[in-house]
């Protein structure tokens, strides 16, 4: 039975960590090791790990605090950390259903792929209780099939392309570099760029066998700063411009087919305006509204530098069409 490696980024949520570990202990596939990557200087998670007295549960505090984005990114090392044949990332606030590992290994073997993208059940956390939300991370965007990497890229006009918690891979066969690095400052875009770096065929499995947890915003939650909003919007614009430059009319044609199928033509047209792809048959955004969005996009482009210039230089050798 091959070893499955679980990377678990954690930070100051010991009770949720217990739930995540419990879901591992309940797996039908027993040959796994979990590495708890604690980013808290106070190391609240150490006591949780030690209470299990299980050699499969390893505690690995970061030597210096990385922050949420870098702590998550380090977990996506494509190669094994401790010699595992398979790997995936389970964040401390998420959890698994019992056959998650076994089903994903079966999918990799049966479909002859290096990576599986598993759908995730979305649930609300209400006072520590996981409540159904009746949605999944990938919804109806994909069907059960093996996709070439470039087949996923048109979906980046509409959503994240992949979900971090849904990725499961063969550490020996994978060629994709799943780590984003420090060149992408916008944490919210990690999944999109992880998708962009795929070089392996990937099998989408629609049955949700793991949970993505949503949290209600606290009353005292701090609103994103104007700078953070600008960074997000300029990063999104840069990505759209990159996709349009790299794939041209081909990706626009496929994105239009997806938009018409999913009823999101308005969203696509907004993205095309933001990327200055103006030789297009705009049906939903026209007239004064078209000029308004175009002027906003132009100002954004002129006032703020490209936050991804260094990133694009780095990934030239990592991606393929």
PDB file of C-alpha atoms in Angstrom:
ATOM      1  CA  UNK A   1       0.000   0.000   0.000  1.00  0.00           C
ATOM      2  CA  UNK A   2       1.621   3.248  -1.195  1.00  0.00           C
ATOM      3  CA  UNK A   3       2.185   6.112   1.238  1.00  0.00           C
ATOM      4  CA  UNK A   4      -0.054   9.177   0.912  1.00  0.00           C
ATOM      5  CA  UNK A   5       1.373  12.461   2.148  1.00  0.00           C
ATOM      6  CA  UNK A   6      -0.960  15.076   3.633  1.00  0.00           C
ATOM      7  CA  UNK A   7       0.274  18.651   4.037  1.00  0.00           C
ATOM      8  CA  UNK A   8      -1.786  20.603   6.578  1.00  0.00           C
ATOM      9  CA  UNK A   9      -1.176  24.382   6.881  1.00  0.00           C
ATOM     10  CA  UNK A  10      -2.388  25.506  10.305  1.00  0.00           C
ATOM     11  CA  UNK A  11      -2.695  28.725  12.287  1.00  0.00           C
ATOM     12  CA  UNK A  12      -4.300  29.321  15.699  1.00  0.00           C
ATOM     13  CA  UNK A  13      -7.324  27.029  15.148  1.00  0.00           C
ATOM     14  CA  UNK A  14      -6.706  24.004  17.374  1.00  0.00           C
ATOM     15  CA  UNK A  15     -10.363  22.932  17.511  1.00  0.00           C
ATOM     16  CA  UNK A  16     -10.721  22.938  13.742  1.00  0.00           C
ATOM     17  CA  UNK A  17      -7.379  21.147  13.474  1.00  0.00           C
ATOM     18  CA  UNK A  18      -8.816  18.335  15.600  1.00  0.00           C
ATOM     19  CA  UNK A  19     -11.725  17.975  13.171  1.00  0.00           C
ATOM     20  CA  UNK A  20      -9.367  17.828  10.184  1.00  0.00           C
ATOM     21  CA  UNK A  21      -7.175  15.191  11.853  1.00  0.00           C
ATOM     22  CA  UNK A  22     -10.259  13.204  12.890  1.00  0.00           C
ATOM     23  CA  UNK A  23     -11.309  13.026   9.244  1.00  0.00           C
ATOM     24  CA  UNK A  24      -7.886  11.581   8.414  1.00  0.00           C
ATOM     25  CA  UNK A  25      -8.127   8.980  11.153  1.00  0.00           C
ATOM     26  CA  UNK A  26     -11.467   7.896   9.667  1.00  0.00           C
ATOM     27  CA  UNK A  27     -10.057   7.328   6.168  1.00  0.00           C
ATOM     28  CA  UNK A  28     -10.591   3.864   4.707  1.00  0.00           C
ATOM     29  CA  UNK A  29      -7.058   4.174   3.299  1.00  0.00           C
ATOM     30  CA  UNK A  30      -4.737   3.922   6.304  1.00  0.00           C
ATOM     31  CA  UNK A  31      -1.220   4.386   4.941  1.00  0.00           C
ATOM     32  CA  UNK A  32      -0.868   8.147   5.234  1.00  0.00           C
ATOM     33  CA  UNK A  33       1.316  10.697   7.013  1.00  0.00           C
ATOM     34  CA  UNK A  34       0.195  14.231   7.800  1.00  0.00           C
ATOM     35  CA  UNK A  35       2.614  17.134   8.242  1.00  0.00           C
ATOM     36  CA  UNK A  36       1.056  19.897  10.344  1.00  0.00           C
ATOM     37  CA  UNK A  37       2.710  23.113   9.137  1.00  0.00           C
ATOM     38  CA  UNK A  38       2.057  25.481  12.034  1.00  0.00           C
ATOM     39  CA  UNK A  39       2.597  29.165  11.211  1.00  0.00           C
ATOM     40  CA  UNK A  40       1.780  30.489  14.677  1.00  0.00           C
ATOM     41  CA  UNK A  41       4.711  31.663  16.847  1.00  0.00           C
ATOM     42  CA  UNK A  42       2.696  30.482  19.875  1.00  0.00           C
ATOM     43  CA  UNK A  43       2.506  26.939  18.438  1.00  0.00           C
ATOM     44  CA  UNK A  44      -1.032  26.295  19.674  1.00  0.00           C
ATOM     45  CA  UNK A  45      -1.263  23.229  17.430  1.00  0.00           C
ATOM     46  CA  UNK A  46       1.623  21.381  19.088  1.00  0.00           C
ATOM     47  CA  UNK A  47      -0.519  20.165  21.989  1.00  0.00           C
ATOM     48  CA  UNK A  48      -3.193  18.926  19.589  1.00  0.00           C
ATOM     49  CA  UNK A  49      -0.688  16.832  17.645  1.00  0.00           C
ATOM     50  CA  UNK A  50       0.945  15.440  20.783  1.00  0.00           C
ATOM     51  CA  UNK A  51      -2.370  14.335  22.291  1.00  0.00           C
ATOM     52  CA  UNK A  52      -2.864  11.758  19.514  1.00  0.00           C
ATOM     53  CA  UNK A  53       0.449   9.986  20.140  1.00  0.00           C
ATOM     54  CA  UNK A  54       0.307   8.746  16.535  1.00  0.00           C
ATOM     55  CA  UNK A  55       3.539   8.537  14.531  1.00  0.00           C
ATOM     56  CA  UNK A  56       1.592   9.327  11.342  1.00  0.00           C
ATOM     57  CA  UNK A  57       0.836  12.836  12.644  1.00  0.00           C
ATOM     58  CA  UNK A  58       3.962  14.991  12.357  1.00  0.00           C
ATOM     59  CA  UNK A  59       4.318  18.476  13.831  1.00  0.00           C
ATOM     60  CA  UNK A  60       6.412  20.885  11.749  1.00  0.00           C
ATOM     61  CA  UNK A  61       6.312  24.498  12.990  1.00  0.00           C
ATOM     62  CA  UNK A  62       7.715  27.119  10.643  1.00  0.00           C
ATOM     63  CA  UNK A  63      11.055  28.543  11.756  1.00  0.00           C
ATOM     64  CA  UNK A  64       9.839  32.031  10.855  1.00  0.00           C
ATOM     65  CA  UNK A  65       6.259  33.162  10.366  1.00  0.00           C
ATOM     66  CA  UNK A  66       5.374  32.946   6.665  1.00  0.00           C
ATOM     67  CA  UNK A  67       1.860  34.354   6.576  1.00  0.00           C
ATOM     68  CA  UNK A  68      -1.167  32.474   5.195  1.00  0.00           C
ATOM     69  CA  UNK A  69      -0.274  32.661   1.489  1.00  0.00           C
ATOM     70  CA  UNK A  70       3.324  31.452   1.828  1.00  0.00           C
ATOM     71  CA  UNK A  71       2.418  28.790   4.392  1.00  0.00           C
ATOM     72  CA  UNK A  72      -0.175  27.392   2.004  1.00  0.00           C
ATOM     73  CA  UNK A  73       2.169  27.652  -0.960  1.00  0.00           C
ATOM     74  CA  UNK A  74       4.931  25.661   0.727  1.00  0.00           C
ATOM     75  CA  UNK A  75       2.451  22.816   1.167  1.00  0.00           C
ATOM     76  CA  UNK A  76       2.124  22.549  -2.619  1.00  0.00           C
ATOM     77  CA  UNK A  77       5.608  21.205  -3.237  1.00  0.00           C
ATOM     78  CA  UNK A  78       4.985  18.764  -6.079  1.00  0.00           C
ATOM     79  CA  UNK A  79       7.613  16.268  -4.910  1.00  0.00           C
ATOM     80  CA  UNK A  80       7.199  14.302  -1.720  1.00  0.00           C
ATOM     81  CA  UNK A  81       8.309  15.778   1.581  1.00  0.00           C
ATOM     82  CA  UNK A  82       8.665  12.425   3.343  1.00  0.00           C
ATOM     83  CA  UNK A  83       8.705   9.965   0.463  1.00  0.00           C
ATOM     84  CA  UNK A  84       4.967   9.792  -0.194  1.00  0.00           C
ATOM     85  CA  UNK A  85       3.764   8.357  -3.505  1.00  0.00           C
ATOM     86  CA  UNK A  86       0.688  10.598  -3.398  1.00  0.00           C
ATOM     87  CA  UNK A  87       0.081  14.024  -1.890  1.00  0.00           C
ATOM     88  CA  UNK A  88      -2.595  16.609  -1.233  1.00  0.00           C
ATOM     89  CA  UNK A  89      -3.170  19.691   0.918  1.00  0.00           C
ATOM     90  CA  UNK A  90      -5.740  19.733   3.715  1.00  0.00           C
ATOM     91  CA  UNK A  91      -6.053  23.148   5.347  1.00  0.00           C
ATOM     92  CA  UNK A  92      -6.837  23.032   9.056  1.00  0.00           C
ATOM     93  CA  UNK A  93     -10.375  24.419   8.660  1.00  0.00           C
ATOM     94  CA  UNK A  94     -11.409  21.830   6.048  1.00  0.00           C
ATOM     95  CA  UNK A  95     -12.012  18.096   6.366  1.00  0.00           C
ATOM     96  CA  UNK A  96     -12.492  14.891   4.384  1.00  0.00           C
ATOM     97  CA  UNK A  97     -15.112  12.210   3.905  1.00  0.00           C
ATOM     98  CA  UNK A  98     -13.873   8.656   4.679  1.00  0.00           C
ATOM     99  CA  UNK A  99     -13.109   7.435   1.137  1.00  0.00           C
ATOM    100  CA  UNK A 100     -11.356  10.604  -0.109  1.00  0.00           C
ATOM    101  CA  UNK A 101      -7.833   9.171  -0.317  1.00  0.00           C
ATOM    102  CA  UNK A 102      -8.853   5.746  -1.621  1.00  0.00           C
ATOM    103  CA  UNK A 103     -11.140   7.167  -4.325  1.00  0.00           C
ATOM    104  CA  UNK A 104      -8.522   9.627  -5.574  1.00  0.00           C
ATOM    105  CA  UNK A 105      -5.816   6.965  -5.824  1.00  0.00           C
ATOM    106  CA  UNK A 106      -8.244   4.783  -7.782  1.00  0.00           C
ATOM    107  CA  UNK A 107      -9.011   7.696 -10.122  1.00  0.00           C
ATOM    108  CA  UNK A 108      -5.322   8.371 -10.781  1.00  0.00           C
ATOM    109  CA  UNK A 109      -4.699   4.722 -11.617  1.00  0.00           C
ATOM    110  CA  UNK A 110      -7.857   4.126 -13.664  1.00  0.00           C
ATOM    111  CA  UNK A 111      -7.540   7.324 -15.715  1.00  0.00           C
ATOM    112  CA  UNK A 112      -3.782   7.234 -16.216  1.00  0.00           C
ATOM    113  CA  UNK A 113      -3.245  10.781 -14.941  1.00  0.00           C
ATOM    114  CA  UNK A 114      -0.865  12.445 -12.504  1.00  0.00           C
ATOM    115  CA  UNK A 115      -3.443  14.821 -10.989  1.00  0.00           C
ATOM    116  CA  UNK A 116      -7.051  14.567  -9.850  1.00  0.00           C
ATOM    117  CA  UNK A 117      -9.231  17.598  -9.198  1.00  0.00           C
ATOM    118  CA  UNK A 118     -11.890  16.534  -6.715  1.00  0.00           C
ATOM    119  CA  UNK A 119     -15.047  18.562  -6.216  1.00  0.00           C
ATOM    120  CA  UNK A 120     -15.533  19.962  -2.694  1.00  0.00           C
ATOM    121  CA  UNK A 121     -18.724  20.272  -0.697  1.00  0.00           C
ATOM    122  CA  UNK A 122     -19.095  23.843   0.587  1.00  0.00           C
ATOM    123  CA  UNK A 123     -20.307  24.176   4.181  1.00  0.00           C
ATOM    124  CA  UNK A 124     -20.760  27.045   6.626  1.00  0.00           C
ATOM    125  CA  UNK A 125     -19.101  27.006  10.015  1.00  0.00           C
ATOM    126  CA  UNK A 126     -21.636  28.097  12.616  1.00  0.00           C
ATOM    127  CA  UNK A 127     -20.235  28.164  16.151  1.00  0.00           C
ATOM    128  CA  UNK A 128     -18.031  25.188  15.381  1.00  0.00           C
ATOM    129  CA  UNK A 129     -20.766  23.207  13.631  1.00  0.00           C
ATOM    130  CA  UNK A 130     -20.486  22.426   9.922  1.00  0.00           C
ATOM    131  CA  UNK A 131     -23.732  23.414   8.172  1.00  0.00           C
ATOM    132  CA  UNK A 132     -24.767  22.392   4.614  1.00  0.00           C
ATOM    133  CA  UNK A 133     -24.602  25.139   1.981  1.00  0.00           C
ATOM    134  CA  UNK A 134     -25.910  23.058  -0.940  1.00  0.00           C
ATOM    135  CA  UNK A 135     -23.124  24.162  -3.261  1.00  0.00           C
ATOM    136  CA  UNK A 136     -19.797  22.753  -4.397  1.00  0.00           C
ATOM    137  CA  UNK A 137     -16.588  24.551  -5.288  1.00  0.00           C
ATOM    138  CA  UNK A 138     -16.714  23.576  -8.961  1.00  0.00           C
ATOM    139  CA  UNK A 139     -20.490  23.443  -9.349  1.00  0.00           C
ATOM    140  CA  UNK A 140     -21.524  22.484 -12.887  1.00  0.00           C
ATOM    141  CA  UNK A 141     -18.527  24.031 -14.617  1.00  0.00           C
ATOM    142  CA  UNK A 142     -16.758  20.752 -15.360  1.00  0.00           C
ATOM    143  CA  UNK A 143     -17.869  17.239 -16.249  1.00  0.00           C
ATOM    144  CA  UNK A 144     -16.283  13.920 -15.328  1.00  0.00           C
ATOM    145  CA  UNK A 145     -13.449  13.604 -17.838  1.00  0.00           C
ATOM    146  CA  UNK A 146      -9.723  14.019 -18.334  1.00  0.00           C
ATOM    147  CA  UNK A 147      -8.777  17.583 -19.323  1.00  0.00           C
ATOM    148  CA  UNK A 148      -5.694  18.883 -21.048  1.00  0.00           C
ATOM    149  CA  UNK A 149      -4.251  21.866 -19.117  1.00  0.00           C
ATOM    150  CA  UNK A 150      -5.194  24.372 -21.829  1.00  0.00           C
ATOM    151  CA  UNK A 151      -8.816  23.195 -21.663  1.00  0.00           C
ATOM    152  CA  UNK A 152      -9.052  24.679 -18.169  1.00  0.00           C
ATOM    153  CA  UNK A 153      -7.619  28.090 -19.015  1.00  0.00           C
ATOM    154  CA  UNK A 154     -10.823  29.544 -20.593  1.00  0.00           C
ATOM    155  CA  UNK A 155     -12.562  28.955 -17.268  1.00  0.00           C
ATOM    156  CA  UNK A 156     -10.207  31.474 -15.643  1.00  0.00           C
ATOM    157  CA  UNK A 157     -12.436  34.208 -17.087  1.00  0.00           C
ATOM    158  CA  UNK A 158     -15.176  32.970 -14.735  1.00  0.00           C
ATOM    159  CA  UNK A 159     -13.667  31.300 -11.664  1.00  0.00           C
ATOM    160  CA  UNK A 160     -10.480  29.985 -10.073  1.00  0.00           C
ATOM    161  CA  UNK A 161      -9.975  27.078 -12.485  1.00  0.00           C
ATOM    162  CA  UNK A 162      -9.072  24.655  -9.704  1.00  0.00           C
ATOM    163  CA  UNK A 163      -9.562  24.521  -5.937  1.00  0.00           C
ATOM    164  CA  UNK A 164      -6.606  24.083  -3.603  1.00  0.00           C
ATOM    165  CA  UNK A 165      -8.313  21.472  -1.449  1.00  0.00           C
ATOM    166  CA  UNK A 166      -9.460  19.459  -4.451  1.00  0.00           C
ATOM    167  CA  UNK A 167      -6.001  18.737  -5.912  1.00  0.00           C
ATOM    168  CA  UNK A 168      -4.520  15.266  -5.392  1.00  0.00           C
ATOM    169  CA  UNK A 169      -1.408  14.100  -7.232  1.00  0.00           C
ATOM    170  CA  UNK A 170       1.108  11.363  -7.893  1.00  0.00           C
ATOM    171  CA  UNK A 171       4.444  12.750  -6.675  1.00  0.00           C
ATOM    172  CA  UNK A 172       6.510  10.630  -9.096  1.00  0.00           C
ATOM    173  CA  UNK A 173       4.505  11.305 -12.271  1.00  0.00           C
ATOM    174  CA  UNK A 174       3.601  14.970 -11.842  1.00  0.00           C
ATOM    175  CA  UNK A 175       5.456  17.487 -14.011  1.00  0.00           C
ATOM    176  CA  UNK A 176       3.497  20.586 -12.939  1.00  0.00           C
ATOM    177  CA  UNK A 177       5.040  23.031 -10.497  1.00  0.00           C
ATOM    178  CA  UNK A 178       2.183  23.673  -8.066  1.00  0.00           C
ATOM    179  CA  UNK A 179       4.014  26.324  -6.040  1.00  0.00           C
ATOM    180  CA  UNK A 180       3.319  29.938  -6.991  1.00  0.00           C
ATOM    181  CA  UNK A 181       6.204  31.667  -5.232  1.00  0.00           C
ATOM    182  CA  UNK A 182       6.398  35.183  -3.855  1.00  0.00           C
ATOM    183  CA  UNK A 183       5.891  37.004  -7.167  1.00  0.00           C
ATOM    184  CA  UNK A 184       2.082  36.895  -6.808  1.00  0.00           C
ATOM    185  CA  UNK A 185       1.154  39.270  -3.989  1.00  0.00           C
ATOM    186  CA  UNK A 186      -2.616  38.722  -4.234  1.00  0.00           C
ATOM    187  CA  UNK A 187      -3.466  35.723  -2.037  1.00  0.00           C
ATOM    188  CA  UNK A 188      -6.917  35.497  -3.616  1.00  0.00           C
ATOM    189  CA  UNK A 189      -5.342  34.622  -6.975  1.00  0.00           C
ATOM    190  CA  UNK A 190      -3.239  31.645  -5.874  1.00  0.00           C
ATOM    191  CA  UNK A 191      -5.637  29.069  -7.300  1.00  0.00           C
ATOM    192  CA  UNK A 192      -5.841  30.809 -10.676  1.00  0.00           C
ATOM    193  CA  UNK A 193      -2.084  30.848 -11.101  1.00  0.00           C
ATOM    194  CA  UNK A 194      -1.758  27.294  -9.815  1.00  0.00           C
ATOM    195  CA  UNK A 195      -4.170  26.353 -12.598  1.00  0.00           C
ATOM    196  CA  UNK A 196      -2.126  28.354 -15.110  1.00  0.00           C
ATOM    197  CA  UNK A 197       1.010  26.395 -14.173  1.00  0.00           C
ATOM    198  CA  UNK A 198      -0.525  22.992 -14.919  1.00  0.00           C
ATOM    199  CA  UNK A 199       1.391  20.936 -17.475  1.00  0.00           C
ATOM    200  CA  UNK A 200      -0.242  17.578 -16.708  1.00  0.00           C
ATOM    201  CA  UNK A 201      -3.553  16.158 -17.850  1.00  0.00           C
ATOM    202  CA  UNK A 202      -6.015  16.326 -14.989  1.00  0.00           C
ATOM    203  CA  UNK A 203      -9.088  14.232 -14.212  1.00  0.00           C
ATOM    204  CA  UNK A 204     -12.073  16.027 -12.711  1.00  0.00           C
ATOM    205  CA  UNK A 205     -14.076  13.947 -10.240  1.00  0.00           C
ATOM    206  CA  UNK A 206     -17.493  15.567  -9.602  1.00  0.00           C
ATOM    207  CA  UNK A 207     -18.430  13.619  -6.462  1.00  0.00           C
ATOM    208  CA  UNK A 208     -17.522  15.873  -3.498  1.00  0.00           C
ATOM    209  CA  UNK A 209     -15.525  13.822  -1.005  1.00  0.00           C
ATOM    210  CA  UNK A 210     -14.047  16.720   0.958  1.00  0.00           C
ATOM    211  CA  UNK A 211     -15.356  19.905   2.566  1.00  0.00           C
ATOM    212  CA  UNK A 212     -14.446  23.526   1.953  1.00  0.00           C
ATOM    213  CA  UNK A 213     -15.431  25.610   4.976  1.00  0.00           C
ATOM    214  CA  UNK A 214     -16.996  29.056   4.713  1.00  0.00           C
ATOM    215  CA  UNK A 215     -17.001  31.471   7.626  1.00  0.00           C
ATOM    216  CA  UNK A 216     -19.442  34.278   8.306  1.00  0.00           C
ATOM    217  CA  UNK A 217     -17.666  37.621   8.407  1.00  0.00           C
ATOM    218  CA  UNK A 218     -17.303  38.858  11.968  1.00  0.00           C
ATOM    219  CA  UNK A 219     -18.944  42.142  12.926  1.00  0.00           C
ATOM    220  CA  UNK A 220     -15.503  43.513  13.791  1.00  0.00           C
ATOM    221  CA  UNK A 221     -13.898  42.209  10.605  1.00  0.00           C
ATOM    222  CA  UNK A 222     -11.665  44.709   8.858  1.00  0.00           C
ATOM    223  CA  UNK A 223     -12.781  45.658   5.363  1.00  0.00           C
ATOM    224  CA  UNK A 224     -10.137  45.157   2.659  1.00  0.00           C
ATOM    225  CA  UNK A 225      -8.127  48.326   2.206  1.00  0.00           C
ATOM    226  CA  UNK A 226      -8.369  50.360  -0.980  1.00  0.00           C
ATOM    227  CA  UNK A 227      -4.836  49.261  -1.756  1.00  0.00           C
ATOM    228  CA  UNK A 228      -5.834  45.584  -1.417  1.00  0.00           C
ATOM    229  CA  UNK A 229      -8.824  46.101  -3.712  1.00  0.00           C
ATOM    230  CA  UNK A 230      -6.657  47.871  -6.277  1.00  0.00           C
ATOM    231  CA  UNK A 231      -4.103  45.067  -6.122  1.00  0.00           C
ATOM    232  CA  UNK A 232      -6.819  42.457  -6.626  1.00  0.00           C
ATOM    233  CA  UNK A 233      -8.380  44.250  -9.604  1.00  0.00           C
ATOM    234  CA  UNK A 234      -5.046  45.041 -11.267  1.00  0.00           C
ATOM    235  CA  UNK A 235      -3.895  41.433 -10.791  1.00  0.00           C
ATOM    236  CA  UNK A 236      -7.113  40.188 -12.377  1.00  0.00           C
ATOM    237  CA  UNK A 237      -6.653  42.584 -15.286  1.00  0.00           C
ATOM    238  CA  UNK A 238      -3.057  41.480 -15.779  1.00  0.00           C
ATOM    239  CA  UNK A 239      -4.078  37.819 -15.866  1.00  0.00           C
ATOM    240  CA  UNK A 240      -6.827  38.453 -18.424  1.00  0.00           C
ATOM    241  CA  UNK A 241      -4.420  40.410 -20.634  1.00  0.00           C
ATOM    242  CA  UNK A 242      -1.886  37.593 -20.373  1.00  0.00           C
ATOM    243  CA  UNK A 243      -4.446  34.962 -21.394  1.00  0.00           C
ATOM    244  CA  UNK A 244      -5.633  37.057 -24.331  1.00  0.00           C
ATOM    245  CA  UNK A 245      -2.093  37.725 -25.526  1.00  0.00           C
ATOM    246  CA  UNK A 246      -1.016  34.107 -25.182  1.00  0.00           C
ATOM    247  CA  UNK A 247      -4.071  32.360 -26.645  1.00  0.00           C
ATOM    248  CA  UNK A 248      -5.818  35.095 -28.655  1.00  0.00           C
ATOM    249  CA  UNK A 249      -9.080  34.382 -30.534  1.00  0.00           C
ATOM    250  CA  UNK A 250      -8.949  30.686 -29.643  1.00  0.00           C
ATOM    251  CA  UNK A 251      -9.494  31.282 -25.921  1.00  0.00           C
ATOM    252  CA  UNK A 252     -12.095  33.985 -26.613  1.00  0.00           C
ATOM    253  CA  UNK A 253     -14.082  31.584 -28.800  1.00  0.00           C
ATOM    254  CA  UNK A 254     -14.046  28.852 -26.174  1.00  0.00           C
ATOM    255  CA  UNK A 255     -14.823  31.296 -23.346  1.00  0.00           C
ATOM    256  CA  UNK A 256     -17.814  32.578 -25.316  1.00  0.00           C
ATOM    257  CA  UNK A 257     -19.113  29.016 -25.701  1.00  0.00           C
ATOM    258  CA  UNK A 258     -18.772  28.504 -21.957  1.00  0.00           C
ATOM    259  CA  UNK A 259     -20.430  31.846 -21.192  1.00  0.00           C
ATOM    260  CA  UNK A 260     -23.418  31.065 -23.403  1.00  0.00           C
ATOM    261  CA  UNK A 261     -23.741  27.605 -21.884  1.00  0.00           C
ATOM    262  CA  UNK A 262     -23.536  28.850 -18.275  1.00  0.00           C
ATOM    263  CA  UNK A 263     -25.452  32.119 -18.728  1.00  0.00           C
ATOM    264  CA  UNK A 264     -22.562  34.428 -17.842  1.00  0.00           C
ATOM    265  CA  UNK A 265     -21.975  36.418 -21.038  1.00  0.00           C
ATOM    266  CA  UNK A 266     -22.082  39.709 -19.097  1.00  0.00           C
ATOM    267  CA  UNK A 267     -19.197  38.585 -16.881  1.00  0.00           C
ATOM    268  CA  UNK A 268     -17.141  37.541 -19.892  1.00  0.00           C
ATOM    269  CA  UNK A 269     -17.722  40.841 -21.684  1.00  0.00           C
ATOM    270  CA  UNK A 270     -16.613  42.775 -18.604  1.00  0.00           C
ATOM    271  CA  UNK A 271     -13.414  40.724 -18.530  1.00  0.00           C
ATOM    272  CA  UNK A 272     -12.754  41.274 -22.236  1.00  0.00           C
ATOM    273  CA  UNK A 273     -13.170  45.027 -21.814  1.00  0.00           C
ATOM    274  CA  UNK A 274     -10.776  44.933 -18.868  1.00  0.00           C
ATOM    275  CA  UNK A 275      -8.253  43.149 -21.097  1.00  0.00           C
ATOM    276  CA  UNK A 276      -8.840  45.626 -23.973  1.00  0.00           C
ATOM    277  CA  UNK A 277     -10.077  42.912 -26.337  1.00  0.00           C
ATOM    278  CA  UNK A 278     -12.400  45.264 -28.199  1.00  0.00           C
ATOM    279  CA  UNK A 279     -12.833  43.502 -31.570  1.00  0.00           C
ATOM    280  CA  UNK A 280     -15.676  41.422 -30.164  1.00  0.00           C
ATOM    281  CA  UNK A 281     -19.415  41.190 -30.713  1.00  0.00           C
ATOM    282  CA  UNK A 282     -20.506  42.743 -27.410  1.00  0.00           C
ATOM    283  CA  UNK A 283     -24.149  41.944 -26.697  1.00  0.00           C
ATOM    284  CA  UNK A 284     -24.584  42.631 -22.973  1.00  0.00           C
ATOM    285  CA  UNK A 285     -22.247  45.578 -22.342  1.00  0.00           C
ATOM    286  CA  UNK A 286     -22.860  48.341 -24.881  1.00  0.00           C
ATOM    287  CA  UNK A 287     -23.166  52.100 -25.323  1.00  0.00           C
ATOM    288  CA  UNK A 288     -22.447  54.312 -22.318  1.00  0.00           C
ATOM    289  CA  UNK A 289     -21.966  51.306 -20.061  1.00  0.00           C
ATOM    290  CA  UNK A 290     -19.263  50.005 -22.405  1.00  0.00           C
ATOM    291  CA  UNK A 291     -17.480  53.373 -22.348  1.00  0.00           C
ATOM    292  CA  UNK A 292     -17.759  53.582 -18.554  1.00  0.00           C
ATOM    293  CA  UNK A 293     -16.120  50.194 -17.985  1.00  0.00           C
ATOM    294  CA  UNK A 294     -13.494  50.832 -20.649  1.00  0.00           C
ATOM    295  CA  UNK A 295     -12.484  54.125 -19.029  1.00  0.00           C
ATOM    296  CA  UNK A 296     -12.190  52.446 -15.616  1.00  0.00           C
ATOM    297  CA  UNK A 297     -10.028  49.696 -17.079  1.00  0.00           C
ATOM    298  CA  UNK A 298      -7.812  52.184 -18.886  1.00  0.00           C
ATOM    299  CA  UNK A 299      -7.280  54.249 -15.728  1.00  0.00           C
ATOM    300  CA  UNK A 300      -6.458  51.121 -13.746  1.00  0.00           C
ATOM    301  CA  UNK A 301      -3.940  50.075 -16.373  1.00  0.00           C
ATOM    302  CA  UNK A 302      -2.275  53.508 -16.557  1.00  0.00           C
ATOM    303  CA  UNK A 303      -2.205  54.334 -12.847  1.00  0.00           C
ATOM    304  CA  UNK A 304      -0.955  51.040 -11.422  1.00  0.00           C
ATOM    305  CA  UNK A 305       2.000  49.017 -12.599  1.00  0.00           C
ATOM    306  CA  UNK A 306       1.702  45.382 -13.546  1.00  0.00           C
ATOM    307  CA  UNK A 307       2.017  43.401 -10.280  1.00  0.00           C
ATOM    308  CA  UNK A 308       2.840  40.211 -12.197  1.00  0.00           C
ATOM    309  CA  UNK A 309       5.729  41.239 -14.437  1.00  0.00           C
ATOM    310  CA  UNK A 310       8.275  39.164 -12.532  1.00  0.00           C
ATOM    311  CA  UNK A 311       5.873  36.228 -12.292  1.00  0.00           C
ATOM    312  CA  UNK A 312       5.392  35.933 -16.058  1.00  0.00           C
ATOM    313  CA  UNK A 313       9.148  35.868 -16.584  1.00  0.00           C
ATOM    314  CA  UNK A 314       9.415  33.010 -14.108  1.00  0.00           C
ATOM    315  CA  UNK A 315       6.699  30.794 -15.576  1.00  0.00           C
ATOM    316  CA  UNK A 316       7.716  30.940 -19.236  1.00  0.00           C
ATOM    317  CA  UNK A 317       9.517  27.623 -18.908  1.00  0.00           C
ATOM    318  CA  UNK A 318       6.873  26.067 -16.639  1.00  0.00           C
ATOM    319  CA  UNK A 319       3.762  26.153 -18.792  1.00  0.00           C
ATOM    320  CA  UNK A 320       2.649  24.739 -22.092  1.00  0.00           C
ATOM    321  CA  UNK A 321      -0.317  25.471 -24.339  1.00  0.00           C
TER     322      UNK A 321
END
